Short mmCIF file of C-alpha atoms in Angstrom, two decimals:
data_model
loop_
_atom_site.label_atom_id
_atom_site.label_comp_id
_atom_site.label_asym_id
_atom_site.label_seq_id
_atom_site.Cartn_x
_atom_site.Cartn_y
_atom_site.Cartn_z
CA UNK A 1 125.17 114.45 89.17
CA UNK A 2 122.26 112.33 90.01
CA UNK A 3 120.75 110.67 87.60
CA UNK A 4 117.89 107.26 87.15
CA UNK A 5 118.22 104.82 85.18
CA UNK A 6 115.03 102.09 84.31
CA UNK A 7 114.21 99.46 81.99
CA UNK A 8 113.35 99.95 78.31
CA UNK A 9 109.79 99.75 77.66
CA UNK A 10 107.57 98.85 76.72
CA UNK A 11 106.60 96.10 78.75
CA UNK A 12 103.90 92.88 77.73
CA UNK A 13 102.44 91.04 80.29
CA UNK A 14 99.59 88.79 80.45
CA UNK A 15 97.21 89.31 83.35
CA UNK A 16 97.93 87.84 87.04
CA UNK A 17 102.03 87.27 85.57
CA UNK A 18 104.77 88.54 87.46
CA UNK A 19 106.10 92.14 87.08
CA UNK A 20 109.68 93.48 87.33
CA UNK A 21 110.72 96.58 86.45
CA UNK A 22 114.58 97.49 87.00
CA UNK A 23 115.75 100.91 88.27
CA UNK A 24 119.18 101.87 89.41
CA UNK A 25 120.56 104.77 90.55
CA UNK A 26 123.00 107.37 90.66
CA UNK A 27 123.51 110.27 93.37
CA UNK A 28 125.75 111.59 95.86
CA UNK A 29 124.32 111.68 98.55
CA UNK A 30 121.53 109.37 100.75
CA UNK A 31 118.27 109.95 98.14
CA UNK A 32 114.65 109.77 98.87
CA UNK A 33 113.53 107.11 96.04
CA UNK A 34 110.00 106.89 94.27
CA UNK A 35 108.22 105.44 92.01
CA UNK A 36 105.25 107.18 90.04
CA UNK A 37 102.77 106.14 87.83
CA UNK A 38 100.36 107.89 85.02
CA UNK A 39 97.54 105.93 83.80
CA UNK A 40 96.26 107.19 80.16
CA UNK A 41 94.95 110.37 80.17
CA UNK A 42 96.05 111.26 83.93
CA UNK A 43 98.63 113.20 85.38
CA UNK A 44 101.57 111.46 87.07
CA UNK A 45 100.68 110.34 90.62
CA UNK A 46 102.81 108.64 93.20
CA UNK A 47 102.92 105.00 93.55
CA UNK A 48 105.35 104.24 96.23
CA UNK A 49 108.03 105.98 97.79
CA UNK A 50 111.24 104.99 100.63
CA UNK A 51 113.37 107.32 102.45
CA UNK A 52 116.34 105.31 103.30
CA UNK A 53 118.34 102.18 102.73
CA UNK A 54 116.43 98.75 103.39
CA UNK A 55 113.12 100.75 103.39
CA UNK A 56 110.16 98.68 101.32
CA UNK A 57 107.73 100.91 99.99
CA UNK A 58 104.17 99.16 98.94
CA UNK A 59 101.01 100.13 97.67
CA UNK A 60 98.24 98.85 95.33
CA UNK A 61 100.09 95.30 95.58
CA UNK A 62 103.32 96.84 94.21
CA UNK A 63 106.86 96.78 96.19
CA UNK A 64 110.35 98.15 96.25
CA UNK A 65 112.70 98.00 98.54
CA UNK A 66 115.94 100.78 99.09
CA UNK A 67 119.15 98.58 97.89
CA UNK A 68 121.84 100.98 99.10
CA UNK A 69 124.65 97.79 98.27
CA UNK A 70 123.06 97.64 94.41
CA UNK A 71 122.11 101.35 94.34
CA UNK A 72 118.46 99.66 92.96
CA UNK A 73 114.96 100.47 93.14
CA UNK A 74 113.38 97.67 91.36
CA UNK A 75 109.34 97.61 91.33
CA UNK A 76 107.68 94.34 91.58
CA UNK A 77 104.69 92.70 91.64
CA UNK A 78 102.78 89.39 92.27
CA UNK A 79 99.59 88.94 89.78
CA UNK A 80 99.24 92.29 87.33
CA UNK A 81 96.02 93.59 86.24
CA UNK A 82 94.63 95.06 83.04
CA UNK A 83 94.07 98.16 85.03
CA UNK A 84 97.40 98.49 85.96
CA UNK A 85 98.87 99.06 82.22
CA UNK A 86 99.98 102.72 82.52
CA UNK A 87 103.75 103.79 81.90
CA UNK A 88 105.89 104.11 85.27
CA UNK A 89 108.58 106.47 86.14
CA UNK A 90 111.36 106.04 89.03
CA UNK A 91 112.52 108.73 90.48
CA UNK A 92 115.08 110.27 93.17
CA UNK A 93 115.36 113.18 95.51
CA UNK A 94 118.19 114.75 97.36
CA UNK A 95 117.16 117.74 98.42
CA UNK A 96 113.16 117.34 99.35
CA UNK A 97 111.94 118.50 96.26
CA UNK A 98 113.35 118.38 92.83
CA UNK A 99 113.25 114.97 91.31
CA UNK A 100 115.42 113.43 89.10
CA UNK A 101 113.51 110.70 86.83
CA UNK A 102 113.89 107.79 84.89
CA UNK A 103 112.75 107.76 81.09
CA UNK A 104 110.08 105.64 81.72
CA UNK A 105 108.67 102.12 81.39
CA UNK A 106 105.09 101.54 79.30
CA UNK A 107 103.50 98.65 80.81
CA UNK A 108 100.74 96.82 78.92
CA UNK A 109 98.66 94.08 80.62
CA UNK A 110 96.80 91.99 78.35
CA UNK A 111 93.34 90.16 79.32
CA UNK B 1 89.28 122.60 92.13
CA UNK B 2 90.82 119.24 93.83
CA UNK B 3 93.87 118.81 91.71
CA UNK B 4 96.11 120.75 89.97
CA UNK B 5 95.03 122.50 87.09
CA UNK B 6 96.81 123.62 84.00
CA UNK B 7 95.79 125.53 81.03
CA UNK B 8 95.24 125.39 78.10
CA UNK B 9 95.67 121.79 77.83
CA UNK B 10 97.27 122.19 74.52
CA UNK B 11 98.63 124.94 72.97
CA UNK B 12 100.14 125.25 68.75
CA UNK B 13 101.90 128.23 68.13
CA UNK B 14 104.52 129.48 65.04
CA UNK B 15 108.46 130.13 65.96
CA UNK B 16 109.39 133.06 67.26
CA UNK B 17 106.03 133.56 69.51
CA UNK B 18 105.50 134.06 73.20
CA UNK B 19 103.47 131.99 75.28
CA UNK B 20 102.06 131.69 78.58
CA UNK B 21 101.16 128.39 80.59
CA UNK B 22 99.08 128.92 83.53
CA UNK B 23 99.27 126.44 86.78
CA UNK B 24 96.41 126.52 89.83
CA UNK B 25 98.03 124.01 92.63
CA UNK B 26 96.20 122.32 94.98
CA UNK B 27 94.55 124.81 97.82
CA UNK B 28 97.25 125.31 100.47
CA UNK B 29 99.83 123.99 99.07
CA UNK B 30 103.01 126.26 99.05
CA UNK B 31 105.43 124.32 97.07
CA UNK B 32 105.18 124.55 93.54
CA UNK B 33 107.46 123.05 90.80
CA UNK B 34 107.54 123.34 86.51
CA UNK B 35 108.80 120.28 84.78
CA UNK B 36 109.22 119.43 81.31
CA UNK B 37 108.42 116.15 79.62
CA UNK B 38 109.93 115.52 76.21
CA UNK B 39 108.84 112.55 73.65
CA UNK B 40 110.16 109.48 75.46
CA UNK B 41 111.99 110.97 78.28
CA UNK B 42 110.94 111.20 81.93
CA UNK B 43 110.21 114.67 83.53
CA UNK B 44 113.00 117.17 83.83
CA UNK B 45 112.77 119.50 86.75
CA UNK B 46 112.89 123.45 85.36
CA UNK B 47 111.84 125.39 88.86
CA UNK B 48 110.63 125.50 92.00
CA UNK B 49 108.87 128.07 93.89
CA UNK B 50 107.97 128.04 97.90
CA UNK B 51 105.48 130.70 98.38
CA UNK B 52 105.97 133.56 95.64
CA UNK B 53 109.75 132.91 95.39
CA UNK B 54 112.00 131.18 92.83
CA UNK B 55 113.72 128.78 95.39
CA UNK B 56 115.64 126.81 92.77
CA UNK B 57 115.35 127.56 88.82
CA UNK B 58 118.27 126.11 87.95
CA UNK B 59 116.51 123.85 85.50
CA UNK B 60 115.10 126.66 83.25
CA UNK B 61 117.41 126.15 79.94
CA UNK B 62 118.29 129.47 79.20
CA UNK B 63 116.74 133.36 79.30
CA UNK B 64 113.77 132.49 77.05
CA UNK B 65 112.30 130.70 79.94
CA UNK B 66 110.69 132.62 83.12
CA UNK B 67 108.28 131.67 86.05
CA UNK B 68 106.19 133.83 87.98
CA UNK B 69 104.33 133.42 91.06
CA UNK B 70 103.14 136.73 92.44
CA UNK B 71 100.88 135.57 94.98
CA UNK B 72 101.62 132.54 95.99
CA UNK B 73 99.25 130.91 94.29
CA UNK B 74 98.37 130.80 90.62
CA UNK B 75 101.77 130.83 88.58
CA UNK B 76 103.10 131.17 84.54
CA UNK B 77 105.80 129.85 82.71
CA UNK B 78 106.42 132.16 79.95
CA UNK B 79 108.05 131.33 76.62
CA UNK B 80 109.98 134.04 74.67
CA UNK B 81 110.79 133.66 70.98
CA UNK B 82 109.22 129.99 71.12
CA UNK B 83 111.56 127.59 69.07
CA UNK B 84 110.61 124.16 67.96
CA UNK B 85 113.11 122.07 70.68
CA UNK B 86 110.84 123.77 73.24
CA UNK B 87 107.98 121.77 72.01
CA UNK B 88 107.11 119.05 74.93
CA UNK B 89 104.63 118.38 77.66
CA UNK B 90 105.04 121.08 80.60
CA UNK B 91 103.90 119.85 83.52
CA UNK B 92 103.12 122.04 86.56
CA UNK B 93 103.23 119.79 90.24
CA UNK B 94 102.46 120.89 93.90
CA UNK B 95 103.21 119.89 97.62
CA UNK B 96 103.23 120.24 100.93
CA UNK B 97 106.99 121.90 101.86
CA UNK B 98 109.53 119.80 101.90
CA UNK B 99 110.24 118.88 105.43
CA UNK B 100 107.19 117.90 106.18
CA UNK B 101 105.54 114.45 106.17
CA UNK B 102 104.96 114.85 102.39
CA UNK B 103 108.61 114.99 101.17
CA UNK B 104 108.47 114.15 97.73
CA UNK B 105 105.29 113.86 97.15
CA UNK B 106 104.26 116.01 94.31
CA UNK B 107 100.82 116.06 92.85
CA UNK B 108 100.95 116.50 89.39
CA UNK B 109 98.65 118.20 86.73
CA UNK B 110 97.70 116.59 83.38
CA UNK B 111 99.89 119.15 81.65
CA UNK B 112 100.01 121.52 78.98
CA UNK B 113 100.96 120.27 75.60
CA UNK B 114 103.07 122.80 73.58
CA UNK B 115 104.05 122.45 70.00
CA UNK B 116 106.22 124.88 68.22
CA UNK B 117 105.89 124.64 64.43
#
């Protein structure tokens, strides 16, 4: 079956360091791939999404780009925030609308 | 309202009860899905409904659990004989079909926090 796999959290950054956060994957098929986000006190809310292999996804400064080779989803980005500690989910899709996620990965960006 | 809305936003109950969790989706949208987040695990999918049909509740764990939809709209999962491995976060999400430009795209409401004692 399909199935995510991410990083243990949680993650410590200091602000404007570099951010990686691993995700691999698992599914028969050719998987939408996605990464959400939920910010304390918010419901979970989509980040960044790509629909086939080589696709990047970006938004908010974030990235990930479709590894079909490395079945890998890995977010990244540049110079983190304090706003951006939340906890962030990958996530997959096969058949347009059930998604499989990850466990998880708390982020916490310190001033 | 602009988002999805869930009630009640938490909800205590003894073993053995029934309880209802209520989901309003965003206006127009006709795909609506129940997942269930347990203490340090990501969402697990339980159903999905396209318009007032069960299109895939192959997630629900086992008789206890049932989803309605009647109109399309509004819908309710229902707990029977409530034991404490249901406690978790149920969240209620909602789309555009899938097919469309939206695919996979849920919008997600804060949840409803149940704990069986």
């Amino acid at each position: 079956g399909n199935s995510v796999t991410q990083m243990e959290g949680p993650v410590t950054l200091s602000e404007e360091a570099f951010l990686t956060i691993n995700c691999t994957y698992t599914a028969t098929g050719y998987p939408s791939l996605f990464w959400y986000v939920q910010y304390p006190g918010e419901g979970l809310q989509l980040l960044l999404k790509a629909t086939k292999a080589d696709d990047k996804g970006s938004n908010k400064g974030f990235e990930a780009t479709y590894r079909k080779e490395t079945t890998s989803f890995h977010l990244e980005k540049g110079s983190v925030q304090v706003s951006d500690s939340a906890v962030y989910f990958c996530a997959l899709s096969d058949q347009g609308y059930a998604l499989n996620f990850g466990k998880g990965t708390s982020l916490l960006v310190t001033p | 309202g602009a988002g999805v809305s869930q009630t009640p936003s938490n909800k205590v109950t003894e073993k053995g009860k029934y309880v209802e969790l209520r989901c309003d989706p965003i206006s127009g949208h006709t795909a609506l899905y129940w997942y269930r987040q347990s203490l340090g695990q990501g969402p697990e999918f339980l159903i999905y409904f396209q318009g007032t049909g069960a299109a895939d509740d192959s997630g629900l764990p086992n008789d206890r659990f049932f989803a309605v939809r009647p109109e399309g709209s509004v819908s309710t999962l229902k707990i029977q004989r409530t034991e404490r491995g249901d406690s978790a976060v149920y969240l209620c999400a909602s789309s555009s079909p899938p097919g469309t430009t939206n695919t996979g795209e849920l919008f997600f409401g804060e949840g409803s926090r149940l704990t069986v004692l």
